[in-house]
């Protein structure tokens, strides 16, 4: 009963609001759109849309179909792209979603040898998702998800590829710099710099401060790693980053890293893929390259 054209029509109506604009975006006539939806309404015995002034508004049934379209249409597009690449003799493309701000520099070390190994693979890295990349992976907007905080779903396989320790970063002149580890209450008068992410998703809060019912004096967001570390080196505050990243920057900046408590915070970087794509050769080799890159 439902066809792809119905999904495309309702998506266009949802985006553009009017029949005229929707028809133009699909390169179809208004009458063709109306006829298609009227026929579907007859089969379903319910309205799909209704007029709202000059615009069209989806009914509850229309919204339900459009929700389906949001999931299914990207899969159509992805499959068509892959089939087109196969027909042209191309290997494919690899679209990587990032949920890990500081992991970008690590990923660059993965990408270089991988591209040499797979010269016919096109690659794109998308960092705009922050913590929304799982939905993009499920809806076929990306092929691979890089994250230190996997949200496990039956459709997704997460493969751990890199172990690291999450550490507190201070200036060499900071009063805590000579300590091996820090306690939660010692940060109560500190200014904390972090990436623009909700506090509940930051390990320094969820695994260190919140369990001890402690907090910092002030929490400020900085988008780039380099500026964050420059601010810390200048004595303006503290931050929390992967130990391997701090080790790299400590060669050129007067900074030190400390363990969170006596046991520290152990973390892993995971590569997430859809579980029906485990045996795709260029995805499998990307995961292996990620495991080999430290």
mmCIF file of C-alpha atoms in Angstrom:
data_model
loop_
_atom_site.group_PDB
_atom_site.id
_atom_site.type_symbol
_atom_site.label_atom_id
_atom_site.label_comp_id
_atom_site.label_asym_id
_atom_site.label_seq_id
_atom_site.Cartn_x
_atom_site.Cartn_y
_atom_site.Cartn_z
ATOM 1 C CA UNK A 1 0.000 0.000 0.000
ATOM 2 C CA UNK A 2 2.718 2.476 0.980
ATOM 3 C CA UNK A 3 5.182 3.339 -1.758
ATOM 4 C CA UNK A 4 8.417 5.298 -1.800
ATOM 5 C CA UNK A 5 6.772 8.213 -3.609
ATOM 6 C CA UNK A 6 4.323 8.636 -0.720
ATOM 7 C CA UNK A 7 7.243 8.960 1.708
ATOM 8 C CA UNK A 8 8.960 11.494 -0.547
ATOM 9 C CA UNK A 9 5.770 13.555 -0.967
ATOM 10 C CA UNK A 10 5.076 13.789 2.751
ATOM 11 C CA UNK A 11 8.707 14.638 3.492
ATOM 12 C CA UNK A 12 8.550 17.442 0.915
ATOM 13 C CA UNK A 13 5.271 18.733 2.398
ATOM 14 C CA UNK A 14 6.776 18.643 5.894
ATOM 15 C CA UNK A 15 9.808 20.598 4.671
ATOM 16 C CA UNK A 16 8.161 23.134 2.342
ATOM 17 C CA UNK A 17 4.634 23.476 3.711
ATOM 18 C CA UNK A 18 2.816 24.021 0.426
ATOM 19 C CA UNK A 19 1.809 21.751 -2.437
ATOM 20 C CA UNK A 20 3.418 24.073 -4.981
ATOM 21 C CA UNK A 21 6.850 24.072 -3.325
ATOM 22 C CA UNK A 22 6.688 20.353 -2.600
ATOM 23 C CA UNK A 23 5.839 19.610 -6.249
ATOM 24 C CA UNK A 24 8.700 21.821 -7.453
ATOM 25 C CA UNK A 25 11.197 20.112 -5.139
ATOM 26 C CA UNK A 26 10.157 16.684 -6.472
ATOM 27 C CA UNK A 27 9.931 17.870 -10.107
ATOM 28 C CA UNK A 28 6.323 16.675 -10.289
ATOM 29 C CA UNK A 29 3.023 18.409 -11.007
ATOM 30 C CA UNK A 30 0.704 19.424 -8.163
ATOM 31 C CA UNK A 31 -2.024 17.239 -9.629
ATOM 32 C CA UNK A 32 0.272 14.209 -9.559
ATOM 33 C CA UNK A 33 1.011 14.769 -5.878
ATOM 34 C CA UNK A 34 -2.642 15.295 -4.996
ATOM 35 C CA UNK A 35 -3.754 12.231 -6.963
ATOM 36 C CA UNK A 36 -1.129 10.021 -5.326
ATOM 37 C CA UNK A 37 -2.099 11.049 -1.789
ATOM 38 C CA UNK A 38 -5.858 10.901 -2.483
ATOM 39 C CA UNK A 39 -5.439 7.347 -3.722
ATOM 40 C CA UNK A 40 -3.500 6.462 -0.554
ATOM 41 C CA UNK A 41 -6.142 8.115 1.624
ATOM 42 C CA UNK A 42 -8.785 6.006 -0.094
ATOM 43 C CA UNK A 43 -6.840 2.828 0.623
ATOM 44 C CA UNK A 44 -6.217 3.803 4.251
ATOM 45 C CA UNK A 45 -9.697 5.277 4.794
ATOM 46 C CA UNK A 46 -8.144 8.239 6.625
ATOM 47 C CA UNK A 47 -6.795 11.711 5.852
ATOM 48 C CA UNK A 48 -3.071 12.166 5.342
ATOM 49 C CA UNK A 49 -3.012 15.956 5.241
ATOM 50 C CA UNK A 50 -5.382 18.880 5.562
ATOM 51 C CA UNK A 51 -5.360 22.550 4.604
ATOM 52 C CA UNK A 52 -4.138 25.096 7.146
ATOM 53 C CA UNK A 53 -4.612 28.450 5.430
ATOM 54 C CA UNK A 54 -2.321 28.417 2.399
ATOM 55 C CA UNK A 55 -0.268 25.580 3.808
ATOM 56 C CA UNK A 56 -0.828 21.872 4.206
ATOM 57 C CA UNK A 57 -0.564 20.237 7.616
ATOM 58 C CA UNK A 58 0.006 16.534 8.122
ATOM 59 C CA UNK A 59 -2.590 14.671 10.160
ATOM 60 C CA UNK A 60 -1.658 12.136 12.831
ATOM 61 C CA UNK A 61 -1.618 9.453 10.113
ATOM 62 C CA UNK A 62 0.528 11.655 7.891
ATOM 63 C CA UNK A 63 2.977 12.339 10.713
ATOM 64 C CA UNK A 64 3.289 8.603 11.352
ATOM 65 C CA UNK A 65 4.116 7.965 7.693
ATOM 66 C CA UNK A 66 6.571 10.859 7.638
ATOM 67 C CA UNK A 67 8.355 9.428 10.693
ATOM 68 C CA UNK A 68 8.772 6.217 8.726
ATOM 69 C CA UNK A 69 10.114 8.269 5.813
ATOM 70 C CA UNK A 70 12.809 9.782 8.034
ATOM 71 C CA UNK A 71 14.127 6.292 8.720
ATOM 72 C CA UNK A 72 13.610 4.633 5.339
ATOM 73 C CA UNK A 73 14.490 7.278 2.730
ATOM 74 C CA UNK A 74 18.145 7.647 3.839
ATOM 75 C CA UNK A 75 18.468 3.847 3.533
ATOM 76 C CA UNK A 76 17.112 4.013 -0.028
ATOM 77 C CA UNK A 77 19.615 6.750 -0.882
ATOM 78 C CA UNK A 78 22.509 4.909 0.716
ATOM 79 C CA UNK A 79 21.724 1.637 -1.047
ATOM 80 C CA UNK A 80 21.313 3.388 -4.406
ATOM 81 C CA UNK A 81 24.683 5.095 -3.920
ATOM 82 C CA UNK A 82 26.369 1.788 -3.128
ATOM 83 C CA UNK A 83 24.742 0.095 -6.131
ATOM 84 C CA UNK A 84 25.823 2.969 -8.356
ATOM 85 C CA UNK A 85 29.386 2.651 -7.109
ATOM 86 C CA UNK A 86 29.349 -1.090 -7.743
ATOM 87 C CA UNK A 87 28.076 -0.500 -11.294
ATOM 88 C CA UNK A 88 30.893 1.997 -11.911
ATOM 89 C CA UNK A 89 33.506 -0.328 -10.483
ATOM 90 C CA UNK A 90 34.070 1.911 -7.462
ATOM 91 C CA UNK A 91 34.708 0.420 -4.031
ATOM 92 C CA UNK A 92 32.486 2.731 -1.993
ATOM 93 C CA UNK A 93 32.616 5.561 0.515
ATOM 94 C CA UNK A 94 33.252 5.749 4.241
ATOM 95 C CA UNK A 95 31.379 8.394 6.224
ATOM 96 C CA UNK A 96 32.631 8.736 9.786
ATOM 97 C CA UNK A 97 30.647 10.376 12.583
ATOM 98 C CA UNK A 98 32.542 11.746 15.597
ATOM 99 C CA UNK A 99 31.214 11.855 19.164
ATOM 100 C CA UNK A 100 34.660 12.479 20.583
ATOM 101 C CA UNK A 101 36.092 15.991 20.291
ATOM 102 C CA UNK A 102 39.704 15.138 21.239
ATOM 103 C CA UNK A 103 39.701 11.921 19.155
ATOM 104 C CA UNK A 104 40.070 13.838 15.908
ATOM 105 C CA UNK A 105 43.860 13.957 16.103
ATOM 106 C CA UNK A 106 43.964 10.208 16.783
ATOM 107 C CA UNK A 107 41.633 9.617 13.831
ATOM 108 C CA UNK A 108 43.976 11.490 11.502
ATOM 109 C CA UNK A 109 46.665 8.910 12.279
ATOM 110 C CA UNK A 110 44.176 6.154 11.397
ATOM 111 C CA UNK A 111 43.057 7.757 8.140
ATOM 112 C CA UNK A 112 46.455 8.298 6.489
ATOM 113 C CA UNK A 113 47.543 4.642 6.232
ATOM 114 C CA UNK A 114 43.959 3.542 5.593
ATOM 115 C CA UNK A 115 43.640 5.767 2.501
ATOM 116 C CA UNK A 116 46.928 4.390 1.221
ATOM 117 C CA UNK A 117 45.556 0.882 1.632
ATOM 118 C CA UNK A 118 42.207 1.740 -0.003
ATOM 119 C CA UNK A 119 42.871 4.296 -2.796
ATOM 120 C CA UNK A 120 39.372 3.851 -4.273
ATOM 121 C CA UNK A 121 37.524 4.675 -1.041
ATOM 122 C CA UNK A 122 36.161 8.200 -0.585
ATOM 123 C CA UNK A 123 36.078 9.426 3.016
ATOM 124 C CA UNK A 124 34.209 12.121 4.915
ATOM 125 C CA UNK A 125 34.378 12.959 8.632
ATOM 126 C CA UNK A 126 31.349 14.583 10.225
ATOM 127 C CA UNK A 127 31.899 16.263 13.599
ATOM 128 C CA UNK A 128 28.629 18.174 13.899
ATOM 129 C CA UNK A 129 26.761 15.370 15.653
ATOM 130 C CA UNK A 130 28.394 15.724 19.085
ATOM 131 C CA UNK A 131 26.202 13.187 20.930
ATOM 132 C CA UNK A 132 23.638 12.630 18.160
ATOM 133 C CA UNK A 133 25.649 10.386 15.882
ATOM 134 C CA UNK A 134 23.965 7.127 16.908
ATOM 135 C CA UNK A 135 20.777 8.263 15.198
ATOM 136 C CA UNK A 136 22.820 9.172 12.122
ATOM 137 C CA UNK A 137 24.344 5.680 12.072
ATOM 138 C CA UNK A 138 20.939 4.016 12.422
ATOM 139 C CA UNK A 139 19.481 6.176 9.647
ATOM 140 C CA UNK A 140 22.408 5.496 7.249
ATOM 141 C CA UNK A 141 23.690 9.082 7.269
ATOM 142 C CA UNK A 142 27.095 7.775 8.373
ATOM 143 C CA UNK A 143 28.796 4.363 8.130
ATOM 144 C CA UNK A 144 31.057 4.431 11.187
ATOM 145 C CA UNK A 145 30.698 6.035 14.622
ATOM 146 C CA UNK A 146 33.722 6.976 16.764
ATOM 147 C CA UNK A 147 32.728 7.364 20.424
ATOM 148 C CA UNK A 148 34.108 6.875 23.961
ATOM 149 C CA UNK A 149 30.566 6.569 25.338
ATOM 150 C CA UNK A 150 28.596 3.950 23.381
ATOM 151 C CA UNK A 151 24.824 3.734 23.746
ATOM 152 C CA UNK A 152 24.242 0.051 23.098
ATOM 153 C CA UNK A 153 21.489 -0.881 20.646
ATOM 154 C CA UNK A 154 20.630 -4.302 19.132
ATOM 155 C CA UNK A 155 21.310 -2.995 15.602
ATOM 156 C CA UNK A 156 24.809 -1.674 16.388
ATOM 157 C CA UNK A 157 28.087 -3.449 17.112
ATOM 158 C CA UNK A 158 30.658 -1.503 19.142
ATOM 159 C CA UNK A 159 34.262 -2.638 18.816
ATOM 160 C CA UNK A 160 36.794 -1.299 21.365
ATOM 161 C CA UNK A 161 39.907 -0.147 19.518
ATOM 162 C CA UNK A 162 41.909 2.017 21.920
ATOM 163 C CA UNK A 163 42.334 2.079 25.728
ATOM 164 C CA UNK A 164 43.314 5.288 27.482
ATOM 165 C CA UNK A 165 43.151 7.090 30.820
ATOM 166 C CA UNK A 166 41.086 10.241 31.262
ATOM 167 C CA UNK A 167 43.184 12.754 33.216
ATOM 168 C CA UNK A 168 43.008 16.163 34.839
ATOM 169 C CA UNK A 169 45.142 18.828 33.141
ATOM 170 C CA UNK A 170 46.705 21.734 35.072
ATOM 171 C CA UNK A 171 49.458 24.287 34.475
ATOM 172 C CA UNK A 172 52.945 23.343 35.657
ATOM 173 C CA UNK A 173 52.687 26.247 38.107
ATOM 174 C CA UNK A 174 49.356 25.034 39.557
ATOM 175 C CA UNK A 175 49.268 24.108 43.260
ATOM 176 C CA UNK A 176 48.144 20.576 42.352
ATOM 177 C CA UNK A 177 50.851 19.990 39.728
ATOM 178 C CA UNK A 178 53.191 18.059 42.051
ATOM 179 C CA UNK A 179 50.517 15.518 43.038
ATOM 180 C CA UNK A 180 50.114 12.105 41.418
ATOM 181 C CA UNK A 181 46.328 12.193 41.766
ATOM 182 C CA UNK A 182 43.601 14.634 42.731
ATOM 183 C CA UNK A 183 40.585 14.286 45.057
ATOM 184 C CA UNK A 184 37.112 15.667 44.172
ATOM 185 C CA UNK A 185 37.039 18.246 46.972
ATOM 186 C CA UNK A 186 40.327 19.744 45.740
ATOM 187 C CA UNK A 187 38.561 21.097 42.650
ATOM 188 C CA UNK A 188 35.879 23.092 44.486
ATOM 189 C CA UNK A 189 37.579 26.456 43.800
ATOM 190 C CA UNK A 190 38.651 25.689 40.230
ATOM 191 C CA UNK A 191 37.457 27.001 36.864
ATOM 192 C CA UNK A 192 36.814 24.012 34.605
ATOM 193 C CA UNK A 193 37.107 24.268 30.816
ATOM 194 C CA UNK A 194 35.349 21.643 28.706
ATOM 195 C CA UNK A 195 33.949 21.073 25.242
ATOM 196 C CA UNK A 196 30.349 22.299 24.741
ATOM 197 C CA UNK A 197 28.727 19.086 25.987
ATOM 198 C CA UNK A 198 26.120 18.526 28.696
ATOM 199 C CA UNK A 199 27.721 18.102 32.136
ATOM 200 C CA UNK A 200 26.111 14.683 32.589
ATOM 201 C CA UNK A 201 28.070 13.410 29.569
ATOM 202 C CA UNK A 202 31.424 14.626 30.928
ATOM 203 C CA UNK A 203 33.410 11.963 32.797
ATOM 204 C CA UNK A 204 34.860 14.465 35.262
ATOM 205 C CA UNK A 205 31.312 15.047 36.501
ATOM 206 C CA UNK A 206 29.665 11.646 36.030
ATOM 207 C CA UNK A 207 32.567 9.505 37.310
ATOM 208 C CA UNK A 208 34.412 11.830 39.679
ATOM 209 C CA UNK A 209 32.687 14.943 41.031
ATOM 210 C CA UNK A 210 29.014 13.918 41.134
ATOM 211 C CA UNK A 211 29.524 10.635 43.048
ATOM 212 C CA UNK A 212 31.420 12.613 45.704
ATOM 213 C CA UNK A 213 28.725 15.332 45.697
ATOM 214 C CA UNK A 214 31.334 17.912 44.725
ATOM 215 C CA UNK A 215 31.545 20.493 41.941
ATOM 216 C CA UNK A 216 33.790 23.218 40.566
ATOM 217 C CA UNK A 217 33.652 26.954 41.132
ATOM 218 C CA UNK A 218 32.823 27.704 37.489
ATOM 219 C CA UNK A 219 32.328 25.703 34.298
ATOM 220 C CA UNK A 220 33.164 27.289 30.936
ATOM 221 C CA UNK A 221 32.892 25.857 27.417
ATOM 222 C CA UNK A 222 35.677 26.050 24.834
ATOM 223 C CA UNK A 223 35.268 24.383 21.436
ATOM 224 C CA UNK A 224 38.875 23.713 20.424
ATOM 225 C CA UNK A 225 41.476 21.584 22.208
ATOM 226 C CA UNK A 226 44.335 23.935 21.415
ATOM 227 C CA UNK A 227 42.672 27.035 22.921
ATOM 228 C CA UNK A 228 41.551 25.034 25.956
ATOM 229 C CA UNK A 229 45.100 23.905 26.668
ATOM 230 C CA UNK A 230 46.495 27.404 26.085
ATOM 231 C CA UNK A 231 44.069 28.697 28.731
ATOM 232 C CA UNK A 232 45.117 25.957 31.148
ATOM 233 C CA UNK A 233 48.821 26.636 30.496
ATOM 234 C CA UNK A 234 48.196 30.315 31.253
ATOM 235 C CA UNK A 235 46.789 29.388 34.658
ATOM 236 C CA UNK A 236 43.214 30.400 33.834
ATOM 237 C CA UNK A 237 41.684 27.061 34.816
ATOM 238 C CA UNK A 238 41.799 23.271 34.481
ATOM 239 C CA UNK A 239 40.408 20.712 32.034
ATOM 240 C CA UNK A 240 40.016 16.946 31.592
ATOM 241 C CA UNK A 241 41.360 15.176 28.493
ATOM 242 C CA UNK A 242 42.693 11.790 27.346
ATOM 243 C CA UNK A 243 46.157 11.184 28.757
ATOM 244 C CA UNK A 244 47.690 10.447 25.351
ATOM 245 C CA UNK A 245 46.513 13.809 24.034
ATOM 246 C CA UNK A 246 47.940 15.666 27.042
ATOM 247 C CA UNK A 247 51.270 13.866 26.599
ATOM 248 C CA UNK A 248 51.474 15.151 23.026
ATOM 249 C CA UNK A 249 50.752 18.775 23.943
ATOM 250 C CA UNK A 250 52.929 18.766 27.080
ATOM 251 C CA UNK A 251 55.963 18.683 24.781
ATOM 252 C CA UNK A 252 55.230 22.271 23.742
ATOM 253 C CA UNK A 253 53.108 23.623 26.618
ATOM 254 C CA UNK A 254 53.831 24.003 30.368
ATOM 255 C CA UNK A 255 51.080 21.607 31.462
ATOM 256 C CA UNK A 256 50.847 18.452 33.586
ATOM 257 C CA UNK A 257 48.255 15.716 33.954
ATOM 258 C CA UNK A 258 47.014 14.051 37.137
ATOM 259 C CA UNK A 259 45.049 10.897 37.830
ATOM 260 C CA UNK A 260 41.437 11.253 38.989
ATOM 261 C CA UNK A 261 41.609 9.669 42.444
ATOM 262 C CA UNK A 262 43.915 6.764 43.284
ATOM 263 C CA UNK A 263 42.313 4.435 40.707
ATOM 264 C CA UNK A 264 41.893 6.931 37.867
ATOM 265 C CA UNK A 265 39.270 6.911 35.098
ATOM 266 C CA UNK A 266 39.843 4.220 32.462
ATOM 267 C CA UNK A 267 38.212 4.762 29.064
ATOM 268 C CA UNK A 268 38.041 3.180 25.609
ATOM 269 C CA UNK A 269 37.435 4.509 22.120
ATOM 270 C CA UNK A 270 34.855 2.425 20.278
ATOM 271 C CA UNK A 271 34.074 2.054 16.584
ATOM 272 C CA UNK A 272 30.358 1.529 16.034
ATOM 273 C CA UNK A 273 28.979 -0.093 12.867
ATOM 274 C CA UNK A 274 25.618 -1.504 11.810
ATOM 275 C CA UNK A 275 25.677 -5.213 12.661
ATOM 276 C CA UNK A 276 24.659 -6.318 9.169
ATOM 277 C CA UNK A 277 27.860 -4.777 7.764
ATOM 278 C CA UNK A 278 30.478 -6.598 9.817
ATOM 279 C CA UNK A 279 31.937 -8.426 6.829
ATOM 280 C CA UNK A 280 32.321 -5.483 4.424
ATOM 281 C CA UNK A 281 36.028 -5.624 3.661
ATOM 282 C CA UNK A 282 36.866 -1.909 3.755
ATOM 283 C CA UNK A 283 34.937 -1.435 7.017
ATOM 284 C CA UNK A 284 36.699 -4.415 8.550
ATOM 285 C CA UNK A 285 40.086 -3.032 7.516
ATOM 286 C CA UNK A 286 39.239 0.400 8.939
ATOM 287 C CA UNK A 287 38.508 -1.192 12.322
ATOM 288 C CA UNK A 288 41.766 -3.149 12.183
ATOM 289 C CA UNK A 289 43.705 0.021 11.329
ATOM 290 C CA UNK A 290 42.031 1.782 14.279
ATOM 291 C CA UNK A 291 43.138 -1.048 16.588
ATOM 292 C CA UNK A 292 46.710 -0.727 15.308
ATOM 293 C CA UNK A 293 46.887 3.043 15.857
ATOM 294 C CA UNK A 294 47.811 4.262 19.315
#
